[in-house]
Coordinates of N, CA and C in Angstrom, one line a residue:
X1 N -53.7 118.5 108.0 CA -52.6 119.0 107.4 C -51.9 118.0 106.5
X2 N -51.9 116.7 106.9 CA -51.4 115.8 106.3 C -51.9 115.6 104.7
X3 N -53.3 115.9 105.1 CA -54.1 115.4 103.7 C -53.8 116.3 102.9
X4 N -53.6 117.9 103.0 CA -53.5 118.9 102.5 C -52.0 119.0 101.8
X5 N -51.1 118.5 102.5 CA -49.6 118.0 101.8 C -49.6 117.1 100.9
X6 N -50.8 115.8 100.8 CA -50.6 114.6 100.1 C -51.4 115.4 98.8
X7 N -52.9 116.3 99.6 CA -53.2 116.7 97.7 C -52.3 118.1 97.1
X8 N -51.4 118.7 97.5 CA -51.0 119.4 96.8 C -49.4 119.0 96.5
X9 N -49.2 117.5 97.2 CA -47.7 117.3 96.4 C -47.8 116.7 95.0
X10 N -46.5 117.1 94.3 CA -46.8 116.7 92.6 C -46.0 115.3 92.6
X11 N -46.7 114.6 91.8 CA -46.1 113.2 91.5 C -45.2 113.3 90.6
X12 N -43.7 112.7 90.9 CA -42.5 113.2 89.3 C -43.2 113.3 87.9
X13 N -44.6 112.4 87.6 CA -44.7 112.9 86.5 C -45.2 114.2 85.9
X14 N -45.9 114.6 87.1 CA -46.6 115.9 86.9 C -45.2 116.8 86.9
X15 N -44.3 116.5 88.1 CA -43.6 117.4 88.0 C -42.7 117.9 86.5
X16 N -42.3 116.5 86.2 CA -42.1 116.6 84.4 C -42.6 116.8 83.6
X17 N -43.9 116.9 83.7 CA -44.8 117.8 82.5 C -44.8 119.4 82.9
X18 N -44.4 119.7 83.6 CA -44.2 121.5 84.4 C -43.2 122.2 84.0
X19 N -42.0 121.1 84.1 CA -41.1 121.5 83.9 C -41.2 121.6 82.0
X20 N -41.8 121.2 81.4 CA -41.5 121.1 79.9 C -42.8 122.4 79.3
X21 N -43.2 122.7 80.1 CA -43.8 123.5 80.1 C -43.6 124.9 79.0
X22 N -44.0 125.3 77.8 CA -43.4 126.2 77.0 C -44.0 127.3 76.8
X23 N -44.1 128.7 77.7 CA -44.9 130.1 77.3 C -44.1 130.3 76.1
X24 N -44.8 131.0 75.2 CA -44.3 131.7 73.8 C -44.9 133.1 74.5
X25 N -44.1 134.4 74.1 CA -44.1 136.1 74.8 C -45.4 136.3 73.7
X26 N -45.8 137.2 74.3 CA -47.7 137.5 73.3 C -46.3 137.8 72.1
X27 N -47.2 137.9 71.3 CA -47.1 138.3 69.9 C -47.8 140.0 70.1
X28 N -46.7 141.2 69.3 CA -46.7 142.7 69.8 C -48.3 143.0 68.8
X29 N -48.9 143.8 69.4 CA -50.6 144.0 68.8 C -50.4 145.2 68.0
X30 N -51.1 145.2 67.2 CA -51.0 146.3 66.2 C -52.2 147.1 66.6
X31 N -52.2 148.3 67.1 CA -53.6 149.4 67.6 C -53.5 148.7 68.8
X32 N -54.4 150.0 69.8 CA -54.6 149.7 70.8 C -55.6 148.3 71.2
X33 N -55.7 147.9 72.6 CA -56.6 146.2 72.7 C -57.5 147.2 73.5
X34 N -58.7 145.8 73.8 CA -60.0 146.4 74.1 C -59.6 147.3 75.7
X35 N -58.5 146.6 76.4 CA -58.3 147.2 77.9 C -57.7 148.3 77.6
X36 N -56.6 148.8 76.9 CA -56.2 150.0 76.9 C -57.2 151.1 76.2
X37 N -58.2 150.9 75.6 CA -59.6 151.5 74.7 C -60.4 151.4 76.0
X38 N -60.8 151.1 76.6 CA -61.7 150.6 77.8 C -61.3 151.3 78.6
X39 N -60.0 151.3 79.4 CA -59.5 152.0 80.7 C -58.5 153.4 80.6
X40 N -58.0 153.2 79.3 CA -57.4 154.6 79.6 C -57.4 155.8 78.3
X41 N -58.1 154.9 77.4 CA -59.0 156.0 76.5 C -59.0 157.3 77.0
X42 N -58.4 158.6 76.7 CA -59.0 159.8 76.9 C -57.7 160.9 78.3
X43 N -56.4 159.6 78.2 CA -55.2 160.1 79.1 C -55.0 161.3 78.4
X44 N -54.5 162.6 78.9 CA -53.7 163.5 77.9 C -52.5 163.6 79.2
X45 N -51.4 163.0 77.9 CA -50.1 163.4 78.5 C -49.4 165.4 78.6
X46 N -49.5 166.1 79.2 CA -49.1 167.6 79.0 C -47.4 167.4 79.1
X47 N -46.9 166.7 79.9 CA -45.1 167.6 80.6 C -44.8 165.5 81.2
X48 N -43.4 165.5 80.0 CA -42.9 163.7 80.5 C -41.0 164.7 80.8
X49 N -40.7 164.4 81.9 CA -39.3 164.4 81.9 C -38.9 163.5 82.3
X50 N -37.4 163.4 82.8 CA -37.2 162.1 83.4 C -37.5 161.9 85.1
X51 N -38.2 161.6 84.9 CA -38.6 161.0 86.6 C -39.7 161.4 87.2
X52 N -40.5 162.3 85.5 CA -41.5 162.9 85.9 C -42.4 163.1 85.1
X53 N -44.0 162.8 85.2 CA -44.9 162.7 83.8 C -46.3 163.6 84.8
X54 N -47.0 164.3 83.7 CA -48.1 165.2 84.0 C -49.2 165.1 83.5
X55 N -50.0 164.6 83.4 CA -51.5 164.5 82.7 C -52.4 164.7 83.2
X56 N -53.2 164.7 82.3 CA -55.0 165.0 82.7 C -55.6 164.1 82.6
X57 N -57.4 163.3 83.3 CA -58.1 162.6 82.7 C -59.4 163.5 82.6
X58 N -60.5 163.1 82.2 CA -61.9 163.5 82.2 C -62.5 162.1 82.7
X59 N -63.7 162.2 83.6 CA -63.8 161.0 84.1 C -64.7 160.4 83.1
X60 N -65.0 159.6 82.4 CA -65.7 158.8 81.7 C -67.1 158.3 82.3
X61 N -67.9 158.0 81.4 CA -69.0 157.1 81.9 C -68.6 155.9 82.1
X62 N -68.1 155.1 81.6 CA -67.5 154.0 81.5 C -67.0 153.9 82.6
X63 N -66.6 154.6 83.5 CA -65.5 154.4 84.7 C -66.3 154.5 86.0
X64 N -67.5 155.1 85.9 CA -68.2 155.4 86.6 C -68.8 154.0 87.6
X65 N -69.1 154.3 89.2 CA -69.4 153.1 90.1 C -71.2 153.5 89.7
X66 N -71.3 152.5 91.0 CA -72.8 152.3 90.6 C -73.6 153.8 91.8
X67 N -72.5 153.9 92.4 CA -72.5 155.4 93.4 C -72.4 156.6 92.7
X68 N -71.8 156.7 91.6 CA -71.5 157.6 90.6 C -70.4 158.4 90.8
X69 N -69.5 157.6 91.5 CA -68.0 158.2 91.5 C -67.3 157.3 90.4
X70 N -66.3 158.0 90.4 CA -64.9 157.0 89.7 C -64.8 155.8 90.7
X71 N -65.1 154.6 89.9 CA -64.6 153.8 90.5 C -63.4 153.6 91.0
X72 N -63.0 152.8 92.6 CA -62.1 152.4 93.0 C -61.0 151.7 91.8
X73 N -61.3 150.6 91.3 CA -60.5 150.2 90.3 C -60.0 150.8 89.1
X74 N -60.8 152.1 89.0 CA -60.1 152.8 87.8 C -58.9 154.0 88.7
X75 N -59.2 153.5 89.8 CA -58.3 154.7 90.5 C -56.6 154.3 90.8
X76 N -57.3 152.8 91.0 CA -55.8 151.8 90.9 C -54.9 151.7 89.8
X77 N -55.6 151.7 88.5 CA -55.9 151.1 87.2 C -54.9 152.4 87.5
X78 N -55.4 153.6 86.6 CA -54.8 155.0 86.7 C -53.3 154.8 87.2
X79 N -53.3 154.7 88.5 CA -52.0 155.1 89.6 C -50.8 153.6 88.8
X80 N -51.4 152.2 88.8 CA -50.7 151.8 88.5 C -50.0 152.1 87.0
X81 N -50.7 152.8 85.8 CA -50.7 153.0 84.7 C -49.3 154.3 84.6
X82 N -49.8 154.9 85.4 CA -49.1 155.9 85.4 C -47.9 156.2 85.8
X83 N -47.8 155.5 86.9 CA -46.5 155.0 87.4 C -45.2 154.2 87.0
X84 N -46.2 153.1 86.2 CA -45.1 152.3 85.3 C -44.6 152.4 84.3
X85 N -45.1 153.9 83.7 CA -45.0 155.0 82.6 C -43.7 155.6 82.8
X86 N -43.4 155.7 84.2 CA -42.1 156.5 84.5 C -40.9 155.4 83.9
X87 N -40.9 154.2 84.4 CA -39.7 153.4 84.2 C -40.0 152.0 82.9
X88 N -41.2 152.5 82.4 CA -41.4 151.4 81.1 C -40.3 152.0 80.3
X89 N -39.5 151.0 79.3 CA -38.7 151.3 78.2 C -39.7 150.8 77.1
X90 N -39.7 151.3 75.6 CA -39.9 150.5 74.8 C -39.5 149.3 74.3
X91 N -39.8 148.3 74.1 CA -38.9 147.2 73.0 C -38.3 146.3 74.6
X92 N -38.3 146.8 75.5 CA -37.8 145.7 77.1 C -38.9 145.3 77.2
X93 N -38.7 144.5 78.5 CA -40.1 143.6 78.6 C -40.8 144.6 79.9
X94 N -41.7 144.2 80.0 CA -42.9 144.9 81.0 C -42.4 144.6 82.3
X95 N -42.5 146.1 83.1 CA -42.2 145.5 84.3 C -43.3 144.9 85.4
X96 N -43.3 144.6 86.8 CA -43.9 143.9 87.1 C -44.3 144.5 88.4
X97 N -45.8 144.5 88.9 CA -45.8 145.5 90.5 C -45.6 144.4 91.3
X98 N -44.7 144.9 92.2 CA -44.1 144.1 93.2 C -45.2 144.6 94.8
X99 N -45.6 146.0 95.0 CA -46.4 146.4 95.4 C -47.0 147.6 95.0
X100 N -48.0 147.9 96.0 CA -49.1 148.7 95.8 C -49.8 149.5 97.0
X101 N -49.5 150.6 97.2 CA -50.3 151.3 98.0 C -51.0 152.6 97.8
X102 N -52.7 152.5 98.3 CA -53.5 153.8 97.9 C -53.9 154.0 98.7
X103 N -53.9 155.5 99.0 CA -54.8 155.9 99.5 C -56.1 156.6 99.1
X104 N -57.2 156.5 99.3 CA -58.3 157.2 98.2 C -58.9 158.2 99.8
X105 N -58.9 159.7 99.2 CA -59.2 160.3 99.7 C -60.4 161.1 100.0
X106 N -60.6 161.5 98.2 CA -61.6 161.9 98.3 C -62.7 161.2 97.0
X107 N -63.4 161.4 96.7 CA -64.2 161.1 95.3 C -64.3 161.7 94.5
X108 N -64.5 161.4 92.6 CA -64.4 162.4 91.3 C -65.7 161.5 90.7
X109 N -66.2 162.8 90.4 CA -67.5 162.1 89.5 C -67.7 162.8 88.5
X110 N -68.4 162.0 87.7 CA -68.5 161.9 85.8 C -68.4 163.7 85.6
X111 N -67.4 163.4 84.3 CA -67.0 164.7 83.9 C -66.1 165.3 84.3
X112 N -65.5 164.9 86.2 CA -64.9 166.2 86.6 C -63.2 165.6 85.7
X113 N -62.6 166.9 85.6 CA -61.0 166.7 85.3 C -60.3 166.9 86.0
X114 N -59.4 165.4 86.1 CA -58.6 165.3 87.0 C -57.3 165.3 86.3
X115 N -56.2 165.9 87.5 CA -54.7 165.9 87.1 C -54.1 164.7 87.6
X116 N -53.2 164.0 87.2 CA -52.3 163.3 87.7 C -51.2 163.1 87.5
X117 N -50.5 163.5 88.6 CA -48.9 163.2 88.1 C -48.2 162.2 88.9
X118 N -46.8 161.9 88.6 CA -46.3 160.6 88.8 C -44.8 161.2 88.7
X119 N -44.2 160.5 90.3 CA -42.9 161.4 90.6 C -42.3 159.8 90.2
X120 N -41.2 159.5 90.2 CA -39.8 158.2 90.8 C -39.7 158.8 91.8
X121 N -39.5 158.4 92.6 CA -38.9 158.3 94.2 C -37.5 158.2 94.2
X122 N -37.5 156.2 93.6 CA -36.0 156.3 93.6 C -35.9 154.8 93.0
X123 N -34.8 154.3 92.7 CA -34.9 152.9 91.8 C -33.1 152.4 93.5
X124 N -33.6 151.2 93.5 CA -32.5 150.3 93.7 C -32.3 149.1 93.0
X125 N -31.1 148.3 92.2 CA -31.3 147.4 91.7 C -32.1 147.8 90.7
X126 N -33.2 146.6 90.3 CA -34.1 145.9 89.3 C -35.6 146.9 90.3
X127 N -35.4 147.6 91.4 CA -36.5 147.7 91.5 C -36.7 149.4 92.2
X128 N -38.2 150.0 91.2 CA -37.8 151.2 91.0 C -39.5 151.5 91.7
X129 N -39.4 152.8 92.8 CA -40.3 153.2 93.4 C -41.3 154.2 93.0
X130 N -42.6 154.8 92.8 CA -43.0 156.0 92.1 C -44.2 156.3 92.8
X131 N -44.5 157.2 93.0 CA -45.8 158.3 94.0 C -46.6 158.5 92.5
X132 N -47.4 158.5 92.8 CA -49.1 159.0 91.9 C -49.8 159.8 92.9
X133 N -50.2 161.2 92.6 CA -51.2 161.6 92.9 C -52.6 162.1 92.2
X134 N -53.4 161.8 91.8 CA -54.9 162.3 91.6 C -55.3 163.0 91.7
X135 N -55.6 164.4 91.2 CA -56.9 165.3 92.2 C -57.7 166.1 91.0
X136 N -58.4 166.9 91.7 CA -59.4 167.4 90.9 C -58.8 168.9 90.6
X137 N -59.0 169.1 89.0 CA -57.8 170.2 88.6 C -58.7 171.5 88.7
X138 N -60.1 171.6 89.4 CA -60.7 172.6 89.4 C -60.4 173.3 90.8
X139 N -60.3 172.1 91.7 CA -60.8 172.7 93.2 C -58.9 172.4 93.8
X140 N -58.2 171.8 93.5 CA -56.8 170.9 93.9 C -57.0 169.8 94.7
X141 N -58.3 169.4 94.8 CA -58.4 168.2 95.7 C -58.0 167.3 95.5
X142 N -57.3 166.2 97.2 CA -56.8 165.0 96.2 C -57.7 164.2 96.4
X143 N -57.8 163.4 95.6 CA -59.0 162.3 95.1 C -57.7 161.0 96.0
X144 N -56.8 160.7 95.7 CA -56.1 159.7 95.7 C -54.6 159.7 95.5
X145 N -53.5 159.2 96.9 CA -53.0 159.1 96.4 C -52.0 157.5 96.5
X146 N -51.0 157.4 95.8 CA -50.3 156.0 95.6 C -48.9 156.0 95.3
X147 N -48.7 154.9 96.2 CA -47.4 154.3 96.2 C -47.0 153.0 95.3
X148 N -46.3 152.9 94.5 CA -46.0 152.2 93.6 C -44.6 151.5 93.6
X149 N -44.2 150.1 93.8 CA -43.1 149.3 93.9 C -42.6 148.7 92.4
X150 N -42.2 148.6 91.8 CA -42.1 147.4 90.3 C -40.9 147.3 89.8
X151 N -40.8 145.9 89.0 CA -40.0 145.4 89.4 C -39.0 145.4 87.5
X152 N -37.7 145.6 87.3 CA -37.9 145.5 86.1 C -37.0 144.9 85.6
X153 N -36.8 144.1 84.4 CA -35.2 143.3 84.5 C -34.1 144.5 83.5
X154 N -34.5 145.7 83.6 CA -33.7 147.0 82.8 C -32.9 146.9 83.3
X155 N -31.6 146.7 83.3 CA -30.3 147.4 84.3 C -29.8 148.5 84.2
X156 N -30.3 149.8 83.2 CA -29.9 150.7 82.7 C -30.5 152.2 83.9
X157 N -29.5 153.1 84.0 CA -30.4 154.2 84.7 C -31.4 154.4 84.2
X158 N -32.4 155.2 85.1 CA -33.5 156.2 84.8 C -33.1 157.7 84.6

């Protein structure tokens, strides 16, 4: 334990080059980037109110596991997406998941169309809570559902 304290303490001068440390905020992108083309290419928004958004996806090949379901990560991908959709502002800065909870229930494979919608729960402070559910808009199955925490520096209602 000892040695493990000696290699992860910072010597003042490290510590002074940390501190001078300078992020510049991205520079705003003109068209979508390869991840938003990549992962959520093909959303259709139907019904946004406040505290409440409704859409469709079609499962993509691209999204597809090597099982030939929707992969797990696009199911996170999705819930977190959608979620943070409720309480993103334009022109504020991004908020941030503080936590994450899914459950994956059932499986969706290539082609099928899924619904998903995305409630608020409820916001305290800087940090605002939101349900995702997933399912298959032929049969109502749920494929998945999620709990979503994030965190935002908005101070404004939702």
């Amino acid at each position: 334990m000892e040695r493990a304290n000696e290699v992860l303490h910072l010597r003042s001068n490290e510590s002074e080059m940390v501190s001078e440390i300078v992020v510049n905020p991205h520079e705003p992108q003109v068209g979508p980037s390869f991840y938003e083309d990549f992962a959520l290419r093909g959303i259709r928004v139907h019904r946004v109110q406040p505290g409440f958004i409704f859409c469709t996806f079609k499962v993509p090949p691209r999204l597809i596991d090597r099982t030939g379901n929707l992969a797990g990560g696009a199911i996170a991908n999705l819930i977190d997406i959608v979620g943070n959709s409720l309480i993103y502002r334009l022109g504020q800065p991004m908020n941030v998941s503080v936590d994450m909870s899914i459950s994956y229930l059932s499986n969706a494979k290539l082609d099928d169309e899924l619904e998903i919608t995305s409630k608020l729960l409820g916001k305290i402070g800087s940090v605002s809570g939101t349900s995702v559910i997933i399912k298959k808009k032929a049969s109502g199955e749920i494929i998945a559902e999620g709990r979503h925490s994030l965190f935002s520096r908005l101070k404004s209602k939702i």
